[in-house]
XYZ file of C-alpha atoms in Angstrom:
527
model
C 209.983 75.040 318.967
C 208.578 71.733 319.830
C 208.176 69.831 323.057
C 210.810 67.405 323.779
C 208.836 65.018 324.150
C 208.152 61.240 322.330
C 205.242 59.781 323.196
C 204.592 55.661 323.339
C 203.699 54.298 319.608
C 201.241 52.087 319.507
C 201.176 50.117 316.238
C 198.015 48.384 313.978
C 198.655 46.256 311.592
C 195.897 46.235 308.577
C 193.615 43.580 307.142
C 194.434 39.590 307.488
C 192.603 37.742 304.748
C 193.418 33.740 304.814
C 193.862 32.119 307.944
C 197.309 31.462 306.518
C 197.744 35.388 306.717
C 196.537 35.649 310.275
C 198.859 32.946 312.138
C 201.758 34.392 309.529
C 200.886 37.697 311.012
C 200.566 36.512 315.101
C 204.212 34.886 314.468
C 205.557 38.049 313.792
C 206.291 39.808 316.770
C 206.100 43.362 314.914
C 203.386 42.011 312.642
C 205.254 43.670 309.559
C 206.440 47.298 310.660
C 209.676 45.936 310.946
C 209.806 45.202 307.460
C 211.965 47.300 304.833
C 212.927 47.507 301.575
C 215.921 47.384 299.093
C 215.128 49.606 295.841
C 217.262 51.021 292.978
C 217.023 54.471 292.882
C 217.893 56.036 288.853
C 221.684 57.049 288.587
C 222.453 60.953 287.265
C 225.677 59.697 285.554
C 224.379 57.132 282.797
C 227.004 55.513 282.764
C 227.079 54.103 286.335
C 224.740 51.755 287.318
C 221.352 52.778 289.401
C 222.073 53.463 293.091
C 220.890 51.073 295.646
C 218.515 52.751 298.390
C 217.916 51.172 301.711
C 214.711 51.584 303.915
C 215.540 49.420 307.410
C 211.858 50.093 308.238
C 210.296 51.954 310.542
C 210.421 50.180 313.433
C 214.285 50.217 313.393
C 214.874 54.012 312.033
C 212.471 55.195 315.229
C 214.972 52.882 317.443
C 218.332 54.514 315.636
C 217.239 57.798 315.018
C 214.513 58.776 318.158
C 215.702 55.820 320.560
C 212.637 53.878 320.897
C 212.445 50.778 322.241
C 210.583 47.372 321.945
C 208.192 46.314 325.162
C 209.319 42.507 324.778
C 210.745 40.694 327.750
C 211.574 36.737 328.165
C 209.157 36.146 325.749
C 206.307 38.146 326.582
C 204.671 41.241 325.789
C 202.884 43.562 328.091
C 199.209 42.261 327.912
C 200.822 38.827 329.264
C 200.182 38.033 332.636
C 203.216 37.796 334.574
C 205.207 40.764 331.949
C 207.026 43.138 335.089
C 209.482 45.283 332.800
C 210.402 49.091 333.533
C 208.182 50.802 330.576
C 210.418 53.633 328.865
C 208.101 56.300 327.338
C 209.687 56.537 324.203
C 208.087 52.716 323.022
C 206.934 50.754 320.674
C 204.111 48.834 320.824
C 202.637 46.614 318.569
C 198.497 46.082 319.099
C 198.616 42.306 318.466
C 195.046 41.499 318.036
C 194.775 39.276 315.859
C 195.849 36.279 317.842
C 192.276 35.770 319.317
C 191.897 34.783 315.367
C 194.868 32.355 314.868
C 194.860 28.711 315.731
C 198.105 28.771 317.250
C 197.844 31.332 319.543
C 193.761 31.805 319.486
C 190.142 30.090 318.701
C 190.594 30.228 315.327
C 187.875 32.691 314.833
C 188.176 35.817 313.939
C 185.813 38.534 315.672
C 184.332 42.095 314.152
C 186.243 45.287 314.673
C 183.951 46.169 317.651
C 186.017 43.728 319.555
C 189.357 45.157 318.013
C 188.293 48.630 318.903
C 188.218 47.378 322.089
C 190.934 45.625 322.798
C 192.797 48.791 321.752
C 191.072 50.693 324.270
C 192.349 48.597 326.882
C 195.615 48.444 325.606
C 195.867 52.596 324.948
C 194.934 52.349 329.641
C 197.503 49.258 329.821
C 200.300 51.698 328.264
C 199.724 53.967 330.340
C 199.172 52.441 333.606
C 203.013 51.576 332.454
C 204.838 54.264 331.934
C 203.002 56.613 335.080
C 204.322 53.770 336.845
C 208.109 54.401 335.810
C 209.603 57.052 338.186
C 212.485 57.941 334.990
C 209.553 58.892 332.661
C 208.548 61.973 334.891
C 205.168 61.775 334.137
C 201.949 62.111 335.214
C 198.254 60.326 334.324
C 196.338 63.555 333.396
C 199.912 64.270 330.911
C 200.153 60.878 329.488
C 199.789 60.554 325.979
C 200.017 58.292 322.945
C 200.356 58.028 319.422
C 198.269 55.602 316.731
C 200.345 54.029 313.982
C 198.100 52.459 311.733
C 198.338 50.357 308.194
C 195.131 50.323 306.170
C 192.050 48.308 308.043
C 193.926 48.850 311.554
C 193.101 52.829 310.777
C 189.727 51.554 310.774
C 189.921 50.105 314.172
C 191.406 53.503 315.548
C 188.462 55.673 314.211
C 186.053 52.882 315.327
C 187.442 53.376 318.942
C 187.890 57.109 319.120
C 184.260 57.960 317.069
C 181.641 55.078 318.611
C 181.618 56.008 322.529
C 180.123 52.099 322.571
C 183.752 50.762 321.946
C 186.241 51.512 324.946
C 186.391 54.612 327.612
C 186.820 58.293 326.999
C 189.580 57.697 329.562
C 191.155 55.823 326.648
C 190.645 58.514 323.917
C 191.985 60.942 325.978
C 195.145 59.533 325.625
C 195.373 60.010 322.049
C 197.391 62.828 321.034
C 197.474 61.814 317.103
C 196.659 59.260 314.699
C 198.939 58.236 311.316
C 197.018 56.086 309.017
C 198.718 54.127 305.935
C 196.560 53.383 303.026
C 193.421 53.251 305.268
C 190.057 52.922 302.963
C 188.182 55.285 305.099
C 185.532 55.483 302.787
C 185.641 51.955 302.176
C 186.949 49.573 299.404
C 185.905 49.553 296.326
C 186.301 46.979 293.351
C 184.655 46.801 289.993
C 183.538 50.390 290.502
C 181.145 48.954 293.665
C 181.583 49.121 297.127
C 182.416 45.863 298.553
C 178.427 44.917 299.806
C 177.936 44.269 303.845
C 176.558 40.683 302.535
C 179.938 39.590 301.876
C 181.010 38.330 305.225
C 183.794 35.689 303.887
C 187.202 36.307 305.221
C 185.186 39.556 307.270
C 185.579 41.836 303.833
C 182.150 42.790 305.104
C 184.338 45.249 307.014
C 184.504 47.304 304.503
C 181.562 47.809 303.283
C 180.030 51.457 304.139
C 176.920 50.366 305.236
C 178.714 48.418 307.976
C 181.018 51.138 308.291
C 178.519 53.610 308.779
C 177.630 51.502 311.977
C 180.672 51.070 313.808
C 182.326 54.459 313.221
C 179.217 55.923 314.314
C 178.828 58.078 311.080
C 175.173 57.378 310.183
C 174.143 60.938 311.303
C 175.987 62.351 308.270
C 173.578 61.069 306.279
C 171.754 64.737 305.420
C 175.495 66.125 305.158
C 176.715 63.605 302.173
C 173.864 61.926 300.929
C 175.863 59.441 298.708
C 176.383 57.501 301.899
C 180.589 58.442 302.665
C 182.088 57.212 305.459
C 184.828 59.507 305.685
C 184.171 61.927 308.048
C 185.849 62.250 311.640
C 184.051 64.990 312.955
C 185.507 66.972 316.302
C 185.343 64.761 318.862
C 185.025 65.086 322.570
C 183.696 64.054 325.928
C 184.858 64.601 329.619
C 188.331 66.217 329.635
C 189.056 65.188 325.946
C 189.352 66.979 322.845
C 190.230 65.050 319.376
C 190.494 67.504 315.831
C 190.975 66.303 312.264
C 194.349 68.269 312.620
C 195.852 65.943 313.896
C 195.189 62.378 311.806
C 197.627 62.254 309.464
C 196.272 59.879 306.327
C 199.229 59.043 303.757
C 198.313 57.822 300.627
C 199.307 55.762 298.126
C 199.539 56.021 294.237
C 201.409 52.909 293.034
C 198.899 50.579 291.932
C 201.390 48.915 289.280
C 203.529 47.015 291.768
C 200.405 45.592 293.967
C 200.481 42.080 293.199
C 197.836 40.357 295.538
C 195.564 37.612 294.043
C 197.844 37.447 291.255
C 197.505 41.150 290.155
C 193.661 40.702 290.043
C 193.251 43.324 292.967
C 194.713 46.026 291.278
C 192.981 44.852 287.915
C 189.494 45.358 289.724
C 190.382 48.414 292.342
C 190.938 50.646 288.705
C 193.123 53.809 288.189
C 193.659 56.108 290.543
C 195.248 54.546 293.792
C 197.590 52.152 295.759
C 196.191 48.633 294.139
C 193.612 48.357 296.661
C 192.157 51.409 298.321
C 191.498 54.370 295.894
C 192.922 57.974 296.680
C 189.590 59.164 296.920
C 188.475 57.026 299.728
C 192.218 56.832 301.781
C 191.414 60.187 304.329
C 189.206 61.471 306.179
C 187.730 64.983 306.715
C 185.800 66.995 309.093
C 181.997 67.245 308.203
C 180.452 70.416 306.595
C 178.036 71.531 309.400
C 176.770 75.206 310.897
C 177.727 76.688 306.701
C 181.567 75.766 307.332
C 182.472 73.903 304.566
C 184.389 70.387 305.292
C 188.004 70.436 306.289
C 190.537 68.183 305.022
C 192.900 66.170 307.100
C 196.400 66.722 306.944
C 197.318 64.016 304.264
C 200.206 63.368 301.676
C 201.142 60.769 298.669
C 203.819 58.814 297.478
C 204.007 56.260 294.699
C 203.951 53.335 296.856
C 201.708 50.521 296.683
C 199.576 48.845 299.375
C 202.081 46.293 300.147
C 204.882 44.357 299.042
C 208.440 45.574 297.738
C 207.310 48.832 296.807
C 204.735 49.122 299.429
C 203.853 52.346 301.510
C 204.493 51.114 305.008
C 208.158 50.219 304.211
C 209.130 53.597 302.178
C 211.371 56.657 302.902
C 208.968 58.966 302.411
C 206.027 57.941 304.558
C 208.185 57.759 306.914
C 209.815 60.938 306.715
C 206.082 62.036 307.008
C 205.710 60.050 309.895
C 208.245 61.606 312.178
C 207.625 65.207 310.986
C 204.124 64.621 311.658
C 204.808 62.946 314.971
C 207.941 65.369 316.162
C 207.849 68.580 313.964
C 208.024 72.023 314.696
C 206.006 73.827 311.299
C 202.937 72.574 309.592
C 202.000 73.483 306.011
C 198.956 73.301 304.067
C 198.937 74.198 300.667
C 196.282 75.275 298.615
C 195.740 76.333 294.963
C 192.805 78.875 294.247
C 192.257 79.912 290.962
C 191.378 83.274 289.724
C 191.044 83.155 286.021
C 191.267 80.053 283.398
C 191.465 81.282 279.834
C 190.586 78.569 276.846
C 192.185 78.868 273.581
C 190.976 81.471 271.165
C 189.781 78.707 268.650
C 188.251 76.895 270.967
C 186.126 79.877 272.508
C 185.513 80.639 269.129
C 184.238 76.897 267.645
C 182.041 76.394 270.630
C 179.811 79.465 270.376
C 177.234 79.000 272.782
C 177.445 75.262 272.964
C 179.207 73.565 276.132
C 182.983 73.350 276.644
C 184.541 70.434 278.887
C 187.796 69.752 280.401
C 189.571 68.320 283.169
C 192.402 70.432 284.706
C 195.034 68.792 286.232
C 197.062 70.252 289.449
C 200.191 68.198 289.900
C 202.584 69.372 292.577
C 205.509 67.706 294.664
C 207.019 68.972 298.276
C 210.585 68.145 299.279
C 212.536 69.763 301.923
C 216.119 71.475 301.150
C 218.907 68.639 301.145
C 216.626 65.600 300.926
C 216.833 62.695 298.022
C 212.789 62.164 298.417
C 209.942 64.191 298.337
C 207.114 64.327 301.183
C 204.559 64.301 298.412
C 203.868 63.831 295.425
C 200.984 64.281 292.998
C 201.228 63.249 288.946
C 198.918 62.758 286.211
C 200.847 59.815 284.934
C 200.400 58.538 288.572
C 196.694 59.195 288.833
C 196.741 61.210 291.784
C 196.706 64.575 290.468
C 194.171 66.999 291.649
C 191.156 67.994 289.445
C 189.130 69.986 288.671
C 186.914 70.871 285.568
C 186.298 73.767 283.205
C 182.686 74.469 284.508
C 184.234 74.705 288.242
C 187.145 77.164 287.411
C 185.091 79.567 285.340
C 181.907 79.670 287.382
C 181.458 81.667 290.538
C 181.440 79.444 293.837
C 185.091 80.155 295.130
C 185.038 76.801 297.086
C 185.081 74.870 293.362
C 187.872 77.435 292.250
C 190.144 76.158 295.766
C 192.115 73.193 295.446
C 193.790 71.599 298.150
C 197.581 69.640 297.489
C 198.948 68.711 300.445
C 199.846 69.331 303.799
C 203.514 69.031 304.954
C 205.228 69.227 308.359
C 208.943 70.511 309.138
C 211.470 70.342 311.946
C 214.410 72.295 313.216
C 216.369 69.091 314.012
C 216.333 68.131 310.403
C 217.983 71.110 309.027
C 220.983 70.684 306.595
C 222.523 73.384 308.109
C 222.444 73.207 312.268
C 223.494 76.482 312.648
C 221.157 77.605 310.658
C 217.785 79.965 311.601
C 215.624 78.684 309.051
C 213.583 76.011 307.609
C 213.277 75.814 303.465
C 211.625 73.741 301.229
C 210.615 73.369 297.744
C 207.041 73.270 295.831
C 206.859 71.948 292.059
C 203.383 73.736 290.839
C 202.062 72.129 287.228
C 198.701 72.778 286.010
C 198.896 70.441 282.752
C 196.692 71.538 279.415
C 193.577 69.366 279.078
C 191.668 67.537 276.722
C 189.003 70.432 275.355
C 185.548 68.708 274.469
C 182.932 71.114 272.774
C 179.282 69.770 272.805
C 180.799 66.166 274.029
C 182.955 65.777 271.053
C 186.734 66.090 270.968
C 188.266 69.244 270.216
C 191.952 67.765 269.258
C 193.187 71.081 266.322
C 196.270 72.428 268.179
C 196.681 69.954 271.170
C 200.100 68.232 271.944
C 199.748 65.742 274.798
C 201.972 66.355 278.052
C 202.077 70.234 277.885
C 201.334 73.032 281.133
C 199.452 75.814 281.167
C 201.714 76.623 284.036
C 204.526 75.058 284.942
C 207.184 75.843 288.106
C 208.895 75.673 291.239
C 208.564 78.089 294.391
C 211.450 78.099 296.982
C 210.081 79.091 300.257
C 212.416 79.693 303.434
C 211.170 80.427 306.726
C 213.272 82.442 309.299
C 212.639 81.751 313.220
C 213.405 84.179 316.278
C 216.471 83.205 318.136
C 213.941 81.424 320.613
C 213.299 79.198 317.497
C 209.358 79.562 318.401
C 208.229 82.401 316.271
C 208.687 82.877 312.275
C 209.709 86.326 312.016
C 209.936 86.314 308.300
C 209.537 84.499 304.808
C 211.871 84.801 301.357
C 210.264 82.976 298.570
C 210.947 82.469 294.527
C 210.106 80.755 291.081
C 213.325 79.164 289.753
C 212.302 79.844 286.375
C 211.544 83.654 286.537
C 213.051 84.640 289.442
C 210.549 86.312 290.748
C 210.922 86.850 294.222
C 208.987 88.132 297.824
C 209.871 88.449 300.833
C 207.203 88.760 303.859
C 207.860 90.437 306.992
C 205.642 89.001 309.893
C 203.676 91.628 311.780
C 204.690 92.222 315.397
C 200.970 91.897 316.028
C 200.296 88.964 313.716
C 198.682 86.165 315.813
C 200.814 82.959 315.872
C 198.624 80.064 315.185
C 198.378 80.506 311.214
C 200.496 82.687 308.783
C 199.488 82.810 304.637
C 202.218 83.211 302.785
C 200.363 84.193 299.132
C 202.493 83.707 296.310
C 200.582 84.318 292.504
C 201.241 82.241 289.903
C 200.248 81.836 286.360
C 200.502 84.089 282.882
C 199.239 86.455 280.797
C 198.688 83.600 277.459
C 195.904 82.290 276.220
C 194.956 79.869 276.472
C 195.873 80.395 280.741
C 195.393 80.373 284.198
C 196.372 82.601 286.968
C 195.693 81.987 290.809
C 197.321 82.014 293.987
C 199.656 80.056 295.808
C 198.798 79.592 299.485
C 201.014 78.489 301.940
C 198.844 78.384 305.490
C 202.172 77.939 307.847
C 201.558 77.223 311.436
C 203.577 76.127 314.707
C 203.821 72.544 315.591
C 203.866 70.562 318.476
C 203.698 73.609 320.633
C-alpha cells in the first residue's frame, strides 16, 4: 500500500542548558539519538525473575531494520567544507547546531532560534542538493523529500522554520514531507503553574516563553482565535508549490514524570502532575486553528510513560519508536475518538442534589497495541495523569463538540504483520471510562463510592482486511472480549477511499452509566 520509499532523516536534538551541556552535546556526533536503554520488563511467571528489555536506540534500529546510514566521512560531516561522499537517500542526519554555541567547536555564545531555524533551512537545501546529485538514488529535485526528527525544543526550531516565512526559503519547506516531535512544549513550559516569562533570558529559557513564542512561530494572529495567548497552533501552511497539513506532525508525548531527575528532581517537583517531568501533556502538540466555523483539528499524537530524558526517557523507548516508523513508513492511519451519547449519575445522587449543581470529572483511559506486539503505541491512565477528561456539565449538556473526545491516533503497516501471508492488519483498543468523584453544591458526595471502579470498562478487537492489491480495505471484523459482541462492516464498492468510520457502541444500560460510540476514522497511508 505504501510507497517504497525512505526519505533522508534529519535529526534535532532539544534544549542545551549549561555550557557544560552544549560542548557535551557538540562531542557527540549523534547528539543523543543514538542513545538506548536497558529496562526490566515484569515477569508473568512469579517465580522467575523480571525480563530484561533492550532498546539499541533509534539511530541503530533505523540502520538494522530500514538500512539507513550515517553521512560521516574521515571526520567530517556534510556542512564541512571539503565533505565529497556519495549521499544514499535512505540517511541520517543529525542538525548539529549547536556548535556555533560551544567553546570547542564555536564562539561560545549561544544564538536565538531564529538563527537555528535557519541553519536548518539551509541544511533541509544542503540534503538535497546531495542526494539529486547521486545517480543510484533515482531522484529528482521537484520529488525530493525529507523527514524532521525532533526532541523537545528542536520541535520548536522545525515549526519556527516551516510557520515564520522570515526564517529560511519556501524552497526549503517544500521539502518537508513530515515532522515527528518528542516531548516538544509547543505551548510552552510551564513551572509553578506559570509560564516561564520572556524576561528570563539566562541559559535562553526565554525560549519558551509564549510571548516570545508567539513571535518566532509567527502565531500572534491567533490571538482572536484563543484568547488565553496558546502557542500551539500550526495552521495549513503553504506558499509557491508547497503544501504543509497538521496530518502529518506527529507529536508523542510523554507521561512519566516520576523518573525525570534534572536539577535534582526539582523540575518535575515544579512542572506538577500531568506530564513527562518537564513539558505538560497539555502543552506537548499542536493543532490546526478553529477558523471559517471548523472547529480545531488535532494532530496525530500518542503517549507513553516515558519521561523527558534519562533511563526511562521518551527518545530512547520501544514505543515511540514503534510510532516513529509507522508514522514515517505505514500503510493505515487511525484516529480514534470517543463521543458520548448519554451519562447517567447515580439514583442517590440525582436524588440528594435536587436542583443544586452536580460536579465530576470523567475519566477516558484507553491503550492501542497492535496484534503480536509486547508494547503498546499508546497509552492513556488515570494513575499516569494522562487520561482524557471531561466533566459532568460537558457530557450532559448539548454542544456535541464537549460530548467528543479524542484518544489517539495510531498508524499500521503491512510489513509488520505477525502473519506475512496474511491479508489483514489487527489491533487492539482497551476503552475505560473510570467512575468519578460526585460533588453536589461543591461538597463531596462520598455514600456509595469505591475508588478505582468503571462505568465502562473493555477491549475492542478490530481487524482490517485489504484487496489482494493490498491498497484498498475491503472489509472490517470487530469485538469486545468481554461480551463478545461482534460486527462486521462490509466497505461499499462506492465508498470513497480517503476515510472509513468504523462505529462501534459501547457502554450499558446501569445507572449510574454511560453509553457512546466508538469511532475508528481509518484511512490509507503513505499513498
Amino acid at each position: 500500500m505504501c510507497k517504497d520509499v525512505q526519505y533522508p532523516i534529519i535529526y534535532v536534538r532539544g534544549y542545551a542548558m549549561t555550557k557544560s551541556e552544549v560542548n557535551e552535546t557538540t562531542a557527540d556526533p549523534f547528539c543523543g539519538f543514538n542513545i538506548g536503554s536497558t529496562v526490566y520488563r515484569a515477569a508473568t511467571d512469579r517465580s522467575k525473575k523480571a525480563r530484561k528489555f533492550i532498546f539499541e536506540s533509534p539511530v541503530v534500529r533505523l540502520m538494522t531494520d530500514f538500512g539507513y546510514k550515517d553521512v560521516f566521512e574521515d571526520g567530517m560531516d556534510i556542512m564541512d567544507e571539503g565533505w565529497s561522499g556519495a549521499f544514499p537517500q535512505r540517511s541520517i542526519v543529525v542538525y548539529r547546531y549547536y556548535e556555533q554555541a560551544s567553546d570547542l567547536l564555536g564562539q561560545g555564545e549561544t544564538p536565538d532560534i531564529s538563527v537555528f531555524a535557519k541553519g536548518l533551512s539551509d541544511l533541509v537545501l544542503r540534503v538535497k542538493d546531495l542526494v539529486c546529485a547521486n545517480p543510484a538514488n533515482n531522484t529528482s529535485a521537484d520529488k525530493f523529500r525529507c523527514y524532521l526528527v525532533a526532541h523537545s525544543m528542536g520541535g520548536l526550531v522545525c515549526r519556527a522554520f516551516l510557520q515564520n516565512p522570515a526564517f529560511g526559503s519556501d524552497t526549503a519547506r517544500a521539502c518537508v514531507d513530515k515532522v515527528f516531535t518528542y516531548a516538544t512544549p509547543h505551548n510552552g513550559i510551564d513551572m509553578g503553574g506559570l509560564n516561564v516569562p520572556d524576561w528570563l533570558t539566562m541559559f535562553g529559557m526565554d525560549t519558551f516563553s509564549r510571548e516570545n513564542m508567539a513571535k518566532y512561530l509567527n502565531v500572534e494572529q491567533y490571538a482572536s482565535v484563543d484568547p488565553n495567548g496558546r502557542v500551539d497552533w500550526l495552521p495549513d501552511l503553504g506558499g509557491a508549490g508547497w503544501k504543509f497539513s497538521v496530518d502529518r506532525f506527529f507529536c508523542m508525548i510523554g507521561t512519566n514524570r516520576g523518573d525525570y531527575d534534572v536539577a535534582m528532581g526539582l523540575s518535575r517537583t515544579f512542572s506538577g502532575h500531568g506530564g513527562d517531568g518537564l513539558v505538560k501533556i497539555e502543552n506537548a502538540s499542536v493543532w490546526r486553528p478553529a477558523e471559517g466555523g471548523n472547529e480545531a483539528v488535532p494532530s496525530p499524537r500518542a503517549y507513553a510513560y516515558r519521561s523527558h530524558s534519562g533511563y526511562f526517557g521518551i527518545v530512547n523507548s520501544e514505543e515511540s519508536y514503534q510510532n516513529l516508523i509507522r508514522f514515517l513508513f505505514g500503510d493505515v492511519r487511525i484516529d480514534v475518538w470517543a463521543n458520548v451519547d448519554d451519562v447517567r449519575l447515580p439514583a442517590k445522587v440525582a436524588q440528594a442534589a435536587g436542583n443544586k449543581p452536580v460536579n465530576a470529572n470523567y475519566l477516558f483511559e484507553t491503550s492501542i497495541a497492535p496484534r503480536g506486539k509486547l508494547w503498546s503505541l499508546t497509552r492513556r491512565k488515570a494513575e499516569e495523569d494522562s487520561a482524557a477528561c471531561r466533566n459532568y456539565a460537558a457530557l450532559a449538556g448539548a454542544d456535541p463538540t464537549a460530548k467528543s473526545i479524542y484518544l489517539s491516533s495510531v498508524f499500521l503497516g503491512m510489513q509488520w504483520r505477525v502473519n506475512p501471508n496474511s491479508s489483514s492488519l489487527a489491533y487492539s483498543l482497551s476503552l475505560c471510562v473510570r467512575v468519578p468523584e460526585y460533588e453536589i453544591n461543591n461538597r463531596l458526595w462520598l455514600d456509595d463510592h469505591y475508588e478505582g471502579g468503571a462505568l465502562f470498562q473493555d477491549t475492542l478487537v478490530v481487524e482490517a482486511f485489504l484487496d489482494s492489491s493490498g491498497k484498498s480495505v475491503t472489509h472490517i471484523d470487530y469485538a469486545w472480549r468481554s461480551t463478545g459482541q461482534s460486527g462486521h462492516y462490509v466497505v461499499p464498492q462506492d465508498q470513497p477511499n480517503d476515510v472509513l468510520v468504523l462505529a462501534v457502541p459501547f457502554g450499558n444500560n446501569h445507572t449510574p452509566g454511560i453509553n457512546g460510540v466508538l469511532r475508528c476514522f481509518i484511512s490509507e497511508w503513505n499513498v
